[in-house]
Short mmCIF file of C-alpha atoms in Angstrom, two decimals:
data_model
loop_
_atom_site.label_atom_id
_atom_site.label_comp_id
_atom_site.label_asym_id
_atom_site.label_seq_id
_atom_site.Cartn_x
_atom_site.Cartn_y
_atom_site.Cartn_z
CA MET G 1052 82.93 113.71 159.11
CA ARG G 1053 80.14 114.72 161.29
CA GLY G 1054 77.71 113.99 158.64
CA GLY G 1055 78.91 110.28 158.30
CA GLU G 1056 79.27 110.69 154.37
CA TYR G 1057 81.17 107.63 153.35
CA THR G 1058 81.79 108.37 149.59
CA ASP G 1059 84.57 108.10 147.14
CA GLU G 1060 84.67 112.04 147.31
CA VAL G 1061 85.10 111.99 151.08
CA LEU G 1062 87.88 109.56 150.56
CA HIS G 1063 89.57 111.98 148.05
CA LEU G 1064 89.34 114.85 150.60
CA THR G 1065 91.27 112.83 153.24
CA THR G 1066 93.85 111.89 150.62
CA LYS G 1067 94.27 115.88 149.98
CA LEU G 1068 94.25 116.33 153.64
CA LEU G 1069 97.03 113.90 154.58
CA GLU G 1070 98.90 114.65 151.60
CA VAL G 1071 99.68 117.91 153.72
CA ASN G 1072 99.43 117.01 157.08
CA PRO G 1073 100.10 113.26 157.75
CA GLU G 1074 100.19 113.66 161.35
CA TYR G 1075 96.40 114.77 161.46
CA TYR G 1076 95.74 111.16 163.37
CA THR G 1077 92.12 112.06 163.08
CA VAL G 1078 91.66 111.84 159.43
CA TRP G 1079 93.54 108.64 159.51
CA ASN G 1080 90.85 107.09 161.49
CA HIS G 1081 88.08 108.46 159.77
CA ARG G 1082 89.70 107.12 156.34
CA ARG G 1083 89.68 103.71 158.23
CA ARG G 1084 85.91 104.09 158.54
CA LEU G 1085 85.39 104.90 155.20
CA LEU G 1086 87.27 102.16 153.83
CA ARG G 1087 85.39 99.51 156.41
CA SER G 1088 82.31 101.09 154.98
CA PHE G 1089 83.12 100.06 151.35
CA PHE G 1090 84.08 96.43 152.42
CA PRO G 1091 81.69 93.90 152.99
CA GLU G 1092 80.90 92.43 156.68
CA GLY G 1093 82.67 89.73 158.00
CA SER G 1094 85.79 87.72 157.01
CA ARG G 1095 87.30 86.51 153.90
CA SER G 1096 84.80 83.81 153.62
CA VAL G 1097 82.22 86.12 152.51
CA VAL G 1098 84.01 87.14 149.46
CA ASP G 1099 86.24 83.95 148.62
CA ASP G 1100 83.97 83.43 145.75
CA GLY G 1101 84.33 86.47 144.16
CA ARG G 1102 80.76 87.35 144.52
CA THR G 1103 79.35 90.82 145.15
CA PRO G 1104 76.72 91.26 147.92
CA ASP G 1105 74.16 94.06 147.82
CA ASP G 1106 75.51 97.46 148.90
CA ALA G 1107 79.24 95.57 149.31
CA LEU G 1108 82.37 95.30 147.15
CA GLY G 1109 83.43 91.93 145.68
CA PHE G 1110 87.10 90.40 146.19
CA ASP G 1111 88.52 92.06 143.24
CA ALA G 1112 87.06 95.75 144.21
CA VAL G 1113 88.31 95.19 147.86
CA ARG G 1114 91.81 94.08 146.59
CA ARG G 1115 92.01 97.22 144.43
CA TYR G 1116 91.06 99.49 147.29
CA ILE G 1117 93.67 97.91 149.52
CA LEU G 1118 96.42 98.10 146.73
CA ASP G 1119 95.48 101.67 145.65
CA ASP G 1120 95.64 102.83 149.46
CA LEU G 1121 99.12 101.06 150.03
CA ALA G 1122 100.52 102.78 147.01
CA PHE G 1123 99.05 106.00 148.15
CA LEU G 1124 101.17 105.68 151.12
CA LEU G 1125 104.41 105.24 149.33
CA PRO G 1126 105.37 109.25 148.42
CA LEU G 1127 104.10 110.12 151.92
CA LEU G 1128 106.50 107.42 153.61
CA ARG G 1129 109.44 108.84 151.07
CA LYS G 1130 108.65 112.44 152.47
CA PHE G 1131 107.68 111.39 156.15
CA PRO G 1132 109.64 108.27 156.73
CA LYS G 1133 109.50 108.84 160.51
CA CYS G 1134 105.63 109.37 160.69
CA TYR G 1135 104.07 106.84 163.17
CA TRP G 1136 100.60 107.27 161.73
CA ILE G 1137 101.67 106.31 158.07
CA TRP G 1138 103.24 103.40 159.33
CA ASN G 1139 100.21 102.63 161.48
CA TYR G 1140 97.88 102.58 158.80
CA ARG G 1141 99.66 100.83 156.39
CA LEU G 1142 99.78 97.90 158.95
CA TRP G 1143 96.08 98.34 159.19
CA LEU G 1144 95.68 97.81 155.43
CA LEU G 1145 97.94 94.61 155.63
CA ASP G 1146 95.93 93.02 158.27
CA GLU G 1147 92.68 94.22 156.46
CA ALA G 1148 94.01 91.90 153.37
CA ILE G 1149 94.30 89.20 155.68
CA LEU G 1150 90.61 89.61 157.12
CA ARG G 1151 88.81 90.11 153.89
CA LEU G 1152 90.83 88.51 150.95
CA PRO G 1153 91.41 84.98 150.36
CA LEU G 1154 94.76 83.74 151.88
CA ILE G 1155 96.76 83.28 148.81
CA ALA G 1156 96.05 86.50 148.12
CA ALA G 1157 96.66 88.18 151.18
CA HIS G 1158 100.22 86.06 151.31
CA GLU G 1159 100.95 87.80 147.93
CA ILE G 1160 100.36 91.17 149.57
CA TRP G 1161 102.33 90.73 152.37
CA GLN G 1162 105.08 88.98 150.47
CA LYS G 1163 105.38 92.03 148.33
CA GLU G 1164 105.33 94.25 151.31
CA LEU G 1165 108.78 92.73 152.62
CA SER G 1166 110.31 93.46 149.28
CA LEU G 1167 109.21 96.85 149.25
CA VAL G 1168 110.33 97.35 152.87
CA GLY G 1169 113.64 96.17 151.83
CA LYS G 1170 113.95 98.75 149.02
CA MET G 1171 112.86 101.10 151.85
CA LEU G 1172 115.76 99.91 153.85
CA SER G 1173 118.32 100.13 151.23
CA LEU G 1174 117.42 104.04 150.95
CA ASP G 1175 117.56 104.44 154.74
CA SER G 1176 119.35 101.73 156.36
CA ARG G 1177 118.77 103.03 159.80
CA ASN G 1178 115.10 103.81 159.81
CA PHE G 1179 113.93 102.21 163.05
CA HIS G 1180 110.34 102.16 161.97
CA GLY G 1181 111.28 100.38 158.97
CA TRP G 1182 113.13 97.84 160.77
CA GLY G 1183 109.97 97.11 163.06
CA HIS G 1184 107.79 97.24 160.31
CA ARG G 1185 110.13 94.44 158.38
CA ARG G 1186 109.81 92.43 161.40
CA LYS G 1187 106.02 92.58 161.66
CA VAL G 1188 106.04 91.66 158.40
CA VAL G 1189 108.15 88.43 158.47
CA SER G 1190 106.56 87.27 161.61
CA THR G 1191 103.18 87.76 159.47
CA LEU G 1192 104.47 85.81 156.60
CA GLU G 1193 105.40 82.78 158.65
CA GLU G 1194 101.97 82.81 160.57
CA ILE G 1195 100.02 82.74 157.19
CA SER G 1196 102.53 80.92 154.72
CA THR G 1197 101.05 77.70 156.57
CA GLY G 1198 97.66 78.10 154.76
CA ALA G 1199 99.20 79.83 151.71
CA ASN G 1200 101.97 77.80 151.08
CA PRO G 1201 102.56 74.55 153.29
CA SER G 1202 106.31 74.22 152.02
CA SER G 1203 107.39 77.11 153.38
CA ASP G 1204 110.04 77.44 155.88
CA SER G 1205 111.15 79.35 158.65
CA MET G 1206 112.55 82.99 157.73
CA THR G 1207 114.84 83.07 160.57
CA GLU G 1208 117.90 81.98 158.43
CA ALA G 1209 117.05 84.27 155.54
CA GLU G 1210 116.47 87.44 157.88
CA PHE G 1211 120.13 86.42 159.62
CA ASN G 1212 121.74 86.94 156.32
CA TYR G 1213 119.77 90.05 155.86
CA THR G 1214 121.14 91.61 159.00
CA THR G 1215 124.85 90.50 157.97
CA LYS G 1216 124.28 92.32 154.47
CA MET G 1217 123.11 95.51 156.45
CA ILE G 1218 125.97 95.50 158.67
CA GLN G 1219 128.48 95.08 155.99
CA SER G 1220 127.07 98.11 154.13
CA ASN G 1221 126.92 100.16 157.15
CA LEU G 1222 128.53 99.05 160.58
CA SER G 1223 126.82 101.78 162.43
CA ASN G 1224 123.32 100.23 161.78
CA PHE G 1225 122.17 99.60 165.26
CA SER G 1226 118.74 98.09 164.12
CA ALA G 1227 120.62 95.48 161.94
CA TRP G 1228 123.06 94.67 165.22
CA HIS G 1229 119.55 94.61 167.32
CA ARG G 1230 117.80 92.54 165.19
CA ARG G 1231 120.64 90.01 164.55
CA SER G 1232 120.57 89.85 168.49
CA LYS G 1233 117.37 88.42 168.79
CA LEU G 1234 117.39 86.33 165.76
CA ILE G 1235 120.39 84.52 167.06
CA PRO G 1236 118.88 82.10 169.97
CA ARG G 1237 116.08 81.00 167.53
CA LEU G 1238 118.41 80.46 164.46
CA LEU G 1239 120.64 78.02 166.90
CA GLN G 1240 117.76 76.34 167.96
CA GLU G 1241 116.53 75.98 164.58
CA ARG G 1242 119.68 74.76 163.42
CA ASN G 1243 119.50 72.03 166.35
CA ALA G 1244 123.52 73.46 167.08
CA SER G 1245 125.88 71.43 168.69
CA HIS G 1246 127.84 72.73 171.58
CA ALA G 1247 130.81 72.60 169.31
CA GLU G 1248 128.74 74.30 166.80
CA ARG G 1249 127.66 76.90 169.00
CA LYS G 1250 131.09 77.85 170.21
CA SER G 1251 132.16 77.84 166.49
CA PHE G 1252 129.11 80.59 165.95
CA LEU G 1253 130.22 82.61 168.91
CA ASP G 1254 133.78 82.68 167.86
CA LYS G 1255 132.49 83.93 164.53
CA GLU G 1256 130.21 86.53 165.86
CA PHE G 1257 133.37 87.98 168.03
CA GLU G 1258 135.48 87.85 164.75
CA LEU G 1259 132.90 90.08 163.23
CA ILE G 1260 132.29 92.39 165.91
CA GLN G 1261 136.37 92.75 166.08
CA ARG G 1262 136.88 93.79 162.87
CA ALA G 1263 133.98 96.41 162.93
CA LEU G 1264 135.79 97.84 166.06
CA TRP G 1265 139.41 97.77 164.98
CA ALA G 1266 137.92 99.48 161.84
CA ASP G 1267 137.85 102.65 163.98
CA PRO G 1268 139.07 101.91 167.41
CA ASP G 1269 138.32 105.45 168.58
CA SER G 1270 134.79 105.49 167.45
CA LYS G 1271 132.07 106.67 169.99
CA ASP G 1272 129.53 104.47 167.72
CA GLN G 1273 127.28 102.93 170.49
CA SER G 1274 125.73 100.20 168.11
CA LEU G 1275 128.97 98.19 167.91
CA TRP G 1276 129.73 98.37 171.85
CA PHE G 1277 126.41 97.21 172.78
CA TYR G 1278 126.28 94.21 170.40
CA HIS G 1279 129.80 93.61 171.86
CA GLN G 1280 127.98 93.73 175.45
CA TYR G 1281 125.21 91.08 174.03
CA LEU G 1282 128.21 88.67 172.83
CA ILE G 1283 130.05 88.78 176.35
CA SER G 1284 126.78 88.47 178.31
CA ASN G 1285 127.31 84.96 177.80
CA PHE G 1286 130.07 84.68 180.45
CA GLU G 1287 127.92 86.19 183.19
CA PRO G 1288 127.62 83.47 186.13
CA SER G 1289 124.10 83.08 185.45
CA ALA G 1290 123.84 82.96 181.73
CA SER G 1291 120.44 83.44 180.12
CA LYS G 1292 118.92 79.78 178.59
CA ASP G 1293 118.63 81.72 175.51
CA SER G 1294 122.36 82.60 175.10
CA ILE G 1295 124.56 81.50 172.40
CA LEU G 1296 126.38 78.99 174.80
CA PRO G 1297 124.07 78.24 177.87
CA ASP G 1298 126.48 75.32 179.12
CA LEU G 1299 129.70 77.03 178.70
CA SER G 1300 131.70 75.67 181.76
CA VAL G 1301 133.70 78.28 184.21
CA GLU G 1302 136.83 77.59 182.81
CA ASP G 1303 135.85 78.34 179.42
CA LYS G 1304 134.07 81.43 180.34
CA LEU G 1305 137.24 82.77 182.13
CA SER G 1306 139.45 82.10 179.17
CA TYR G 1307 137.17 83.91 176.88
CA ILE G 1308 136.95 86.78 179.17
CA HIS G 1309 140.61 86.92 179.60
CA THR G 1310 140.77 86.74 175.57
CA GLN G 1311 138.80 89.68 175.38
CA ILE G 1312 140.81 91.66 178.12
CA THR G 1313 143.84 91.29 175.70
CA ASP G 1314 142.19 92.28 172.58
CA LEU G 1315 140.49 95.35 174.49
CA GLN G 1316 143.96 96.54 175.88
CA ASP G 1317 145.56 96.16 172.53
CA MET G 1318 142.80 98.13 171.19
CA LEU G 1319 143.29 101.08 173.71
CA GLU G 1320 146.49 101.83 172.16
CA GLY G 1321 145.71 105.15 170.12
CA ALA G 1322 142.13 105.08 170.99
CA GLU G 1323 142.85 106.43 174.74
CA THR G 1324 139.80 108.73 174.61
CA CYS G 1325 137.12 105.90 173.93
CA LYS G 1326 135.30 105.55 176.88
CA TRP G 1327 133.39 102.45 175.69
CA ILE G 1328 136.77 100.48 176.00
CA TYR G 1329 137.23 101.27 179.43
CA GLN G 1330 133.59 100.43 180.47
CA ARG G 1331 133.88 97.03 178.76
CA LEU G 1332 137.27 96.30 180.53
CA LEU G 1333 135.41 96.89 183.59
CA ASP G 1334 132.53 94.62 182.80
CA LEU G 1335 134.78 91.82 182.14
CA ALA G 1336 136.70 92.48 184.79
CA LEU G 1337 133.39 92.19 187.15
CA MET G 1338 132.54 88.97 185.48
CA SER G 1339 135.99 87.43 185.96
CA ARG G 1340 135.61 88.51 189.79
CA ALA G 1341 132.19 86.82 190.13
CA LEU G 1342 133.13 83.57 188.25
CA ASN G 1343 136.51 83.35 190.45
CA SER G 1344 137.55 84.45 193.88
CA ASP G 1345 141.28 84.56 192.53
CA TRP G 1346 141.34 88.45 191.48
CA PRO G 1347 143.86 87.55 188.00
CA ILE G 1348 143.91 91.09 186.69
CA PRO G 1349 146.23 93.70 188.50
CA SER G 1350 144.61 96.01 190.69
CA SER G 1351 146.39 99.14 189.09
CA ASP G 1352 145.16 98.19 185.62
CA VAL G 1353 141.47 98.49 187.20
CA GLU G 1354 142.20 101.53 188.86
CA SER G 1355 143.53 103.03 185.66
CA TRP G 1356 140.53 101.93 183.83
CA ILE G 1357 137.98 103.63 186.34
CA THR G 1358 140.01 107.09 186.68
CA ASN G 1359 140.24 107.41 182.77
CA LEU G 1360 136.38 106.59 182.72
CA ALA G 1361 135.87 109.05 185.38
CA GLU G 1362 137.42 111.63 183.14
CA LEU G 1363 135.97 110.87 179.86
CA ASP G 1364 132.43 110.55 181.45
CA PRO G 1365 132.26 113.20 184.29
CA LEU G 1366 128.42 113.15 184.46
CA ARG G 1367 128.61 109.42 185.69
CA LYS G 1368 131.54 110.32 187.97
CA GLY G 1369 129.63 109.06 191.18
CA ARG G 1370 129.11 105.92 189.43
CA TRP G 1371 132.40 105.42 188.85
CA ASN G 1372 133.38 106.15 192.12
CA ASP G 1373 131.33 103.86 193.71
CA LEU G 1374 132.46 101.34 191.28
CA ARG G 1375 136.05 101.91 192.62
CA SER G 1376 134.83 101.11 196.38
CA GLN G 1377 133.12 98.22 195.24
CA MET G 1378 136.27 96.73 193.45
CA ASP G 1379 138.56 97.81 196.47
CA CYS G 1380 140.92 99.94 194.20
#
């Protein structure tokens, strides 16, 4: 490396090193320098016509180096799926395709990458590296598709359906639930959804999460409860502009809150050791109190929820006792 030798032989040596230890980030950086020394200077306009400048590679050779290196990474990702350096280097290669290849060729490589990451997630559906990589691939495809394929539409709808598929195959897929929550505001905006359509959408999402929660009411699975928390955040007194129903009236919010409290109380039967139910009941009670000064929930119920929560979650006992004093129990 110190000698500055940029040859295929040195590239082969970095391959051998990285196959043994892919955490060796210095070698990844040197591999980048090696490939850049093989590539033409400048942007893709240099190689758009397939010419081969002096001491540089033509378009086909650049494409081959990128594809070969992407292929080299696959066995490493299977063996080391949580290695940051492999994922970072893979994104660098894909970015180089945009920089150095004609847009149509780069789009083809990124499109294949979307199919590939889908296969990766089918093998390890909760790999957060894979989900982060997929988000980057989708956003880039949307950016470059305008030039490569002007008729391409937004991928939001397809990605939302993909989260549904992944959730149905594994209810504990936190990354899928999280991705879903981030797609919803854009999805509804692109659909130009009316108030009625948004309300229907919210009702269906509650049905989805309720079915998942009822499948195992005593589950300690945080992913389901975090998504439930996302849905009930629509009932906060000052809901975000990106909420599913930003113009929901106070009366409708209270109606939703009381429906959720009833459903969660029913869920408590046989699941008395699930702290998440008590915590969500208290969240809803606080929302109800903030929206309406008339306290409709019996203080004995709230006291019982806090007492049970303090027993199930003793590490946060001080927090629950403080909540008890705030709610005048």
